């Protein structure tokens, strides 16, 4: 249908859900109405839990399709295709639940492009409902805009509703819904005029379109659906009573939790305490380098005890270091003591909820903590970890919880952090069963997904899938066991015939049960992989890779490569779509040189973390900082010394002059602490640091000077800022002027870009483990695994002046000593050049 709509710009999102498995097809048609070729970009936000399965684009009747490959092989193809440079497609984090897929392509004048992106996911039941989320952000009115969803649930729909978070409610009547017992259709199709926001001038619709639903549930063994040799079993019986909870809240009060984080923690804890059931038992442990208990034993959640605990929660104060090991072991001891002394009901569930914003920097090392906790818990209780903020060592907490029947959740440091804390507790505060196992006849099934679970919580669902060895489902028996409160012993162990449903063929897409099985299997294999992070090519990873390639899923082990077409004088090139993981540090986007004994900082977007190193050399030395052969972009920097040289003392060095060239755009900048000279296509422009605001627009080049800073935008290439600082030593009546260089956007540069900074422009991955107290007080040392090397690093604070040129912002980073040896390619001396404009 799309191919015949030649005169329209189109955005169409169609989601088909069959038995909780969702397949979304996003189609976008854009027409280049200009008289010259121009770049058309696509940006799509998709759920983090989804796997991209296909991407293609059609230009002038020719289709360019994506191909899923092993990540390392895809990277080699990508490097070969764009060794001379072009923009690359990326997938990056976008908020809490979404990640961004983006790419761009040159389209000839009068031509159009049709993008088609397909992704799949298994909808997760949380707090009694499933959720389909579509992010809507219209940057210009679209002639045809449509979101549509078709839901088919053979066991029956309990409810279906659609809501939106748009700036105005005037669009809500445009949401259309039709519903039968087993099927629902929801659509939203605003016209180009309706896409504008009357209450917000110069803005278009922007927000989330959310569909929520649940299914009808019968007493018994759940529902089994079978299609083409595979089955899926949904287990969430409606008639189970809640099991009382014994919970210990372990709260990090170390120095890094100071300010808003601690205030939000207090608010969240107080709100959680108010939701405790009167048959629950609880305790509060706070920790820094010392462990402090509200009480030395579990306490029944009476109104009086909760009121007393609330006062204590409001009084929690900041301490110093972070001893996670002792804190968690104290919680384990308290729960064991409650059992031994029969303070808690025999039919109850024990759990620990750990909230921290960082890594342990006192007490035991990371691997020892994981071993200590695993040995102490011994499978008898659950550990849930809440990682506060972006700098938290997520992979450490993830392993800690997975090994102890729990999960890890990141808490974002936004204004609603307290609500996030309470929301997580609501998910896990009402266990219905523990130690759940679903068993099937050995001769009837094979290749089962995970069928043993630590808990079944109210409002959630257990999903098991597998391959059928035959077609005889008439006597398909299911055996369910678990600990609960259904009988005097608190256990259930039942066997019976399950209801098998065969979905109507007209409402299923392909072999959806097989793809659902593959989706679940890959997800669970990836979880196993994290338990053996130092052996990522183990059996679990190899199996996950094979299945990702077989079923065309973009997972953390694969990438999708699309070769873009050649238009006019551009090069053939490819882009890669990758799958993010919550615990991976990658894809840097802000890169800086900061002041004082030249500090290099590689910041990580979306994470309060960075890598940093210093370069110490003689005044007059010139370093190549970035060079891109494709575009001819290059930056060289010259080191200057302190004006007043002091014998037998440390004499700081700085960057005092930068030479920037861009051969394709014909630009040359000579920036010193005195003034700024710009040469552009035969013209000489001179700018002064004292200028308040001066804008010089020369075709594809924009210059902006503002209060001792220079911002340069080289269209379709790079954007950077140079800041002029003046340091004053009142004691010696001395001043020193020097420069800082900040790369603000470099994603258009080719993959071959290099230099002291340029080598990091397309991302770097690393892992930090084994934190231990450093030689300098209040600074932690650790081991970093990067580029196949193990480096000793130290936690440092550096200054970022890109947002505030006077005061700056403190940036937490991992410092690599010895001139960045091991972090940078080669040694620092390899980057020296004879003059400021040497190519």
mmCIF file of N, CA, C and O in Angstrom, residues 134-191:
data_model
loop_
_atom_site.group_PDB
_atom_site.id
_atom_site.type_symbol
_atom_site.label_atom_id
_atom_site.label_comp_id
_atom_site.label_asym_id
_atom_site.label_seq_id
_atom_site.Cartn_x
_atom_site.Cartn_y
_atom_site.Cartn_z
ATOM 1 N N UNK A 134 4.274 3.338 22.870
ATOM 2 C CA UNK A 134 4.764 3.957 21.634
ATOM 3 C C UNK A 134 5.104 5.407 21.914
ATOM 4 O O UNK A 134 4.246 6.169 22.380
ATOM 5 N N UNK A 135 6.339 5.789 21.663
ATOM 6 C CA UNK A 135 6.782 7.172 21.864
ATOM 7 C C UNK A 135 6.422 7.998 20.640
ATOM 8 O O UNK A 135 6.782 7.652 19.512
ATOM 9 N N UNK A 136 5.694 9.093 20.826
ATOM 10 C CA UNK A 136 5.229 9.942 19.727
ATOM 11 C C UNK A 136 5.924 11.295 19.830
ATOM 12 O O UNK A 136 5.774 12.011 20.817
ATOM 13 N N UNK A 137 6.709 11.617 18.808
ATOM 14 C CA UNK A 137 7.371 12.915 18.753
ATOM 15 C C UNK A 137 7.390 13.370 17.304
ATOM 16 O O UNK A 137 8.176 12.888 16.497
ATOM 17 N N UNK A 138 6.502 14.286 16.972
ATOM 18 C CA UNK A 138 6.376 14.764 15.600
ATOM 19 C C UNK A 138 7.147 16.073 15.464
ATOM 20 O O UNK A 138 6.862 17.046 16.162
ATOM 21 N N UNK A 139 8.156 16.100 14.595
ATOM 22 C CA UNK A 139 8.962 17.310 14.408
ATOM 23 C C UNK A 139 8.405 18.206 13.316
ATOM 24 O O UNK A 139 8.714 19.392 13.265
ATOM 25 N N UNK A 140 7.615 17.646 12.409
ATOM 26 C CA UNK A 140 6.899 18.443 11.417
ATOM 27 C C UNK A 140 5.627 17.693 11.050
ATOM 28 O O UNK A 140 5.588 16.460 11.125
ATOM 29 N N UNK A 141 4.553 18.414 10.701
ATOM 30 C CA UNK A 141 3.279 17.743 10.416
ATOM 31 C C UNK A 141 3.436 16.695 9.310
ATOM 32 O O UNK A 141 4.152 16.888 8.332
ATOM 33 N N UNK A 142 2.757 15.572 9.505
ATOM 34 C CA UNK A 142 2.805 14.453 8.563
ATOM 35 C C UNK A 142 1.412 14.280 7.970
ATOM 36 O O UNK A 142 0.414 14.265 8.692
ATOM 37 N N UNK A 143 1.370 14.148 6.620
ATOM 38 C CA UNK A 143 0.066 14.045 5.957
ATOM 39 C C UNK A 143 -0.720 12.834 6.436
ATOM 40 O O UNK A 143 -1.936 12.889 6.601
ATOM 41 N N UNK A 144 -0.037 11.728 6.648
ATOM 42 C CA UNK A 144 -0.723 10.527 7.124
ATOM 43 C C UNK A 144 0.028 9.967 8.329
ATOM 44 O O UNK A 144 1.167 9.511 8.208
ATOM 45 N N UNK A 145 -0.606 10.025 9.473
ATOM 46 C CA UNK A 145 0.004 9.559 10.723
ATOM 47 C C UNK A 145 -0.960 8.574 11.377
ATOM 48 O O UNK A 145 -2.136 8.888 11.575
ATOM 49 N N UNK A 146 -0.447 7.389 11.731
ATOM 50 C CA UNK A 146 -1.345 6.385 12.309
ATOM 51 C C UNK A 146 -0.593 5.478 13.275
ATOM 52 O O UNK A 146 0.526 5.040 12.998
ATOM 53 N N UNK A 147 -1.209 5.245 14.424
ATOM 54 C CA UNK A 147 -0.790 4.198 15.345
ATOM 55 C C UNK A 147 -1.960 3.230 15.463
ATOM 56 O O UNK A 147 -3.094 3.651 15.703
ATOM 57 N N UNK A 148 -1.684 1.947 15.262
ATOM 58 C CA UNK A 148 -2.755 0.948 15.349
ATOM 59 C C UNK A 148 -2.239 -0.291 16.049
ATOM 60 O O UNK A 148 -1.062 -0.654 15.910
ATOM 61 N N UNK A 149 -3.098 -0.923 16.814
ATOM 62 C CA UNK A 149 -2.739 -2.158 17.513
ATOM 63 C C UNK A 149 -3.902 -3.143 17.413
ATOM 64 O O UNK A 149 -5.066 -2.766 17.600
ATOM 65 N N UNK A 150 -3.549 -4.394 17.095
ATOM 66 C CA UNK A 150 -4.525 -5.484 17.091
ATOM 67 C C UNK A 150 -4.079 -6.512 18.126
ATOM 68 O O UNK A 150 -2.983 -7.062 18.021
ATOM 69 N N UNK A 151 -4.937 -6.751 19.105
ATOM 70 C CA UNK A 151 -4.620 -7.670 20.202
ATOM 71 C C UNK A 151 -5.535 -8.879 20.114
ATOM 72 O O UNK A 151 -6.757 -8.739 19.988
ATOM 73 N N UNK A 152 -4.923 -10.055 20.178
ATOM 74 C CA UNK A 152 -5.697 -11.298 20.165
ATOM 75 C C UNK A 152 -5.230 -12.172 21.322
ATOM 76 O O UNK A 152 -4.068 -12.566 21.395
ATOM 77 N N UNK A 153 -6.130 -12.443 22.269
ATOM 78 C CA UNK A 153 -5.839 -13.290 23.419
ATOM 79 C C UNK A 153 -6.932 -14.357 23.504
ATOM 80 O O UNK A 153 -8.067 -14.070 23.910
ATOM 81 N N UNK A 154 -6.643 -15.587 23.108
ATOM 82 C CA UNK A 154 -7.671 -16.635 23.041
ATOM 83 C C UNK A 154 -8.384 -16.899 24.362
ATOM 84 O O UNK A 154 -9.548 -17.316 24.358
ATOM 85 N N UNK A 155 -7.719 -16.683 25.504
ATOM 86 C CA UNK A 155 -8.378 -16.977 26.774
ATOM 87 C C UNK A 155 -9.329 -15.870 27.198
ATOM 88 O O UNK A 155 -10.009 -15.983 28.229
ATOM 89 N N UNK A 156 -9.399 -14.778 26.437
ATOM 90 C CA UNK A 156 -10.346 -13.697 26.713
ATOM 91 C C UNK A 156 -9.681 -12.472 27.305
ATOM 92 O O UNK A 156 -8.729 -12.566 28.085
ATOM 93 N N UNK A 157 -10.187 -11.305 26.944
ATOM 94 C CA UNK A 157 -9.660 -10.029 27.435
ATOM 95 C C UNK A 157 -10.463 -9.569 28.642
ATOM 96 O O UNK A 157 -11.701 -9.512 28.594
ATOM 97 N N UNK A 158 -9.762 -9.235 29.722
ATOM 98 C CA UNK A 158 -10.429 -8.723 30.923
ATOM 99 C C UNK A 158 -10.725 -7.236 30.778
ATOM 100 O O UNK A 158 -11.802 -6.768 31.143
ATOM 101 N N UNK A 159 -9.781 -6.473 30.235
ATOM 102 C CA UNK A 159 -9.998 -5.048 29.956
ATOM 103 C C UNK A 159 -8.948 -4.594 28.962
ATOM 104 O O UNK A 159 -7.873 -5.195 28.823
ATOM 105 N N UNK A 160 -9.241 -3.512 28.249
ATOM 106 C CA UNK A 160 -8.305 -2.857 27.339
ATOM 107 C C UNK A 160 -8.534 -1.363 27.458
ATOM 108 O O UNK A 160 -9.687 -0.901 27.393
ATOM 109 N N UNK A 161 -7.456 -0.597 27.653
ATOM 110 C CA UNK A 161 -7.587 0.857 27.693
ATOM 111 C C UNK A 161 -6.371 1.496 27.026
ATOM 112 O O UNK A 161 -5.288 0.923 26.982
ATOM 113 N N UNK A 162 -6.592 2.680 26.484
ATOM 114 C CA UNK A 162 -5.520 3.426 25.831
ATOM 115 C C UNK A 162 -5.461 4.819 26.423
ATOM 116 O O UNK A 162 -6.486 5.496 26.575
ATOM 117 N N UNK A 163 -4.260 5.249 26.782
ATOM 118 C CA UNK A 163 -4.043 6.570 27.370
ATOM 119 C C UNK A 163 -2.867 7.223 26.667
ATOM 120 O O UNK A 163 -2.099 6.572 25.946
ATOM 121 N N UNK A 164 -2.699 8.523 26.880
ATOM 122 C CA UNK A 164 -1.597 9.254 26.267
ATOM 123 C C UNK A 164 -1.119 10.344 27.207
ATOM 124 O O UNK A 164 -1.874 10.847 28.050
ATOM 125 N N UNK A 165 0.151 10.717 27.078
ATOM 126 C CA UNK A 165 0.743 11.767 27.917
ATOM 127 C C UNK A 165 1.063 13.005 27.088
ATOM 128 O O UNK A 165 2.103 13.627 27.261
ATOM 129 N N UNK A 166 0.179 13.337 26.154
ATOM 130 C CA UNK A 166 0.396 14.502 25.307
ATOM 131 C C UNK A 166 0.187 15.787 26.115
ATOM 132 O O UNK A 166 -0.501 15.775 27.147
ATOM 133 N N UNK A 167 0.749 16.931 25.648
ATOM 134 C CA UNK A 167 0.591 18.197 26.392
ATOM 135 C C UNK A 167 -0.850 18.630 26.546
ATOM 136 O O UNK A 167 -1.194 19.361 27.467
ATOM 137 N N UNK A 168 -1.718 18.199 25.645
ATOM 138 C CA UNK A 168 -3.126 18.577 25.723
ATOM 139 C C UNK A 168 -4.002 17.334 25.635
ATOM 140 O O UNK A 168 -3.636 16.347 24.988
ATOM 141 N N UNK A 169 -5.171 17.382 26.267
ATOM 142 C CA UNK A 169 -6.107 16.256 26.230
ATOM 143 C C UNK A 169 -7.055 16.315 25.035
ATOM 144 O O UNK A 169 -7.911 15.444 24.884
ATOM 145 N N UNK A 170 -6.901 17.339 24.191
ATOM 146 C CA UNK A 170 -7.813 17.501 23.062
ATOM 147 C C UNK A 170 -7.695 16.372 22.045
ATOM 148 O O UNK A 170 -8.608 16.140 21.256
ATOM 149 N N UNK A 171 -6.556 15.660 22.046
ATOM 150 C CA UNK A 171 -6.357 14.582 21.083
ATOM 151 C C UNK A 171 -6.934 13.255 21.560
ATOM 152 O O UNK A 171 -7.055 12.313 20.771
ATOM 153 N N UNK A 172 -7.261 13.146 22.843
ATOM 154 C CA UNK A 172 -7.731 11.867 23.385
ATOM 155 C C UNK A 172 -8.990 11.347 22.693
ATOM 156 O O UNK A 172 -9.126 10.122 22.511
ATOM 157 N N UNK A 173 -9.958 12.212 22.275
ATOM 158 C CA UNK A 173 -11.132 11.679 21.564
ATOM 159 C C UNK A 173 -10.789 11.009 20.230
ATOM 160 O O UNK A 173 -11.625 10.283 19.677
ATOM 161 N N UNK A 174 -9.577 11.245 19.713
ATOM 162 C CA UNK A 174 -9.183 10.622 18.445
ATOM 163 C C UNK A 174 -8.798 9.158 18.620
ATOM 164 O O UNK A 174 -8.614 8.441 17.640
ATOM 165 N N UNK A 175 -8.643 8.709 19.866
ATOM 166 C CA UNK A 175 -8.310 7.304 20.124
ATOM 167 C C UNK A 175 -9.574 6.464 19.956
ATOM 168 O O UNK A 175 -10.572 6.673 20.637
ATOM 169 N N UNK A 176 -9.515 5.518 19.042
ATOM 170 C CA UNK A 176 -10.667 4.669 18.742
ATOM 171 C C UNK A 176 -10.388 3.244 19.232
ATOM 172 O O UNK A 176 -9.277 2.730 19.072
ATOM 173 N N UNK A 177 -11.399 2.608 19.822
ATOM 174 C CA UNK A 177 -11.239 1.255 20.350
ATOM 175 C C UNK A 177 -12.470 0.424 20.053
ATOM 176 O O UNK A 177 -13.596 0.860 20.289
ATOM 177 N N UNK A 178 -12.248 -0.760 19.503
ATOM 178 C CA UNK A 178 -13.310 -1.753 19.354
ATOM 179 C C UNK A 178 -12.835 -3.028 20.034
ATOM 180 O O UNK A 178 -11.648 -3.356 19.998
ATOM 181 N N UNK A 179 -13.756 -3.772 20.634
ATOM 182 C CA UNK A 179 -13.350 -4.896 21.470
ATOM 183 C C UNK A 179 -14.410 -5.986 21.449
ATOM 184 O O UNK A 179 -15.620 -5.712 21.502
ATOM 185 N N UNK A 180 -13.959 -7.241 21.327
ATOM 186 C CA UNK A 180 -14.818 -8.406 21.506
ATOM 187 C C UNK A 180 -14.272 -9.187 22.693
ATOM 188 O O UNK A 180 -13.425 -8.692 23.439
ATOM 189 N N UNK A 181 -14.751 -10.400 22.861
ATOM 190 C CA UNK A 181 -14.305 -11.187 24.008
ATOM 191 C C UNK A 181 -12.817 -11.516 23.937
ATOM 192 O O UNK A 181 -12.119 -11.512 24.959
ATOM 193 N N UNK A 182 -12.298 -11.758 22.734
ATOM 194 C CA UNK A 182 -10.896 -12.185 22.598
ATOM 195 C C UNK A 182 -10.047 -11.235 21.762
ATOM 196 O O UNK A 182 -8.837 -11.420 21.676
ATOM 197 N N UNK A 183 -10.656 -10.232 21.134
ATOM 198 C CA UNK A 183 -9.912 -9.371 20.213
ATOM 199 C C UNK A 183 -10.179 -7.904 20.532
ATOM 200 O O UNK A 183 -11.252 -7.536 21.016
ATOM 201 N N UNK A 184 -9.169 -7.070 20.228
ATOM 202 C CA UNK A 184 -9.325 -5.628 20.388
ATOM 203 C C UNK A 184 -8.539 -4.923 19.290
ATOM 204 O O UNK A 184 -7.471 -5.391 18.874
ATOM 205 N N UNK A 185 -9.082 -3.799 18.830
ATOM 206 C CA UNK A 185 -8.401 -2.956 17.847
ATOM 207 C C UNK A 185 -8.383 -1.525 18.386
ATOM 208 O O UNK A 185 -9.427 -0.979 18.748
ATOM 209 N N UNK A 186 -7.202 -0.929 18.438
ATOM 210 C CA UNK A 186 -7.039 0.439 18.926
ATOM 211 C C UNK A 186 -6.321 1.229 17.847
ATOM 212 O O UNK A 186 -5.341 0.744 17.251
ATOM 213 N N UNK A 187 -6.761 2.452 17.589
ATOM 214 C CA UNK A 187 -6.118 3.285 16.571
ATOM 215 C C UNK A 187 -6.088 4.736 17.006
ATOM 216 O O UNK A 187 -6.920 5.189 17.807
ATOM 217 N N UNK A 188 -5.129 5.451 16.441
ATOM 218 C CA UNK A 188 -4.964 6.880 16.720
ATOM 219 C C UNK A 188 -4.411 7.516 15.450
ATOM 220 O O UNK A 188 -3.298 7.194 15.025
ATOM 221 N N UNK A 189 -5.210 8.401 14.824
ATOM 222 C CA UNK A 189 -4.822 8.955 13.519
ATOM 223 C C UNK A 189 -5.128 10.447 13.466
ATOM 224 O O UNK A 189 -6.129 10.873 12.871
ATOM 225 N N UNK A 190 -4.291 11.295 14.054
ATOM 226 C CA UNK A 190 -4.507 12.743 13.967
ATOM 227 C C UNK A 190 -4.132 13.281 12.582
ATOM 228 O O UNK A 190 -3.185 12.794 11.955
ATOM 229 N N UNK A 191 -4.876 14.262 12.113
ATOM 230 C CA UNK A 191 -4.537 14.922 10.854
ATOM 231 C C UNK A 191 -3.311 15.806 11.051
ATOM 232 O O UNK A 191 -2.849 16.021 12.172
#
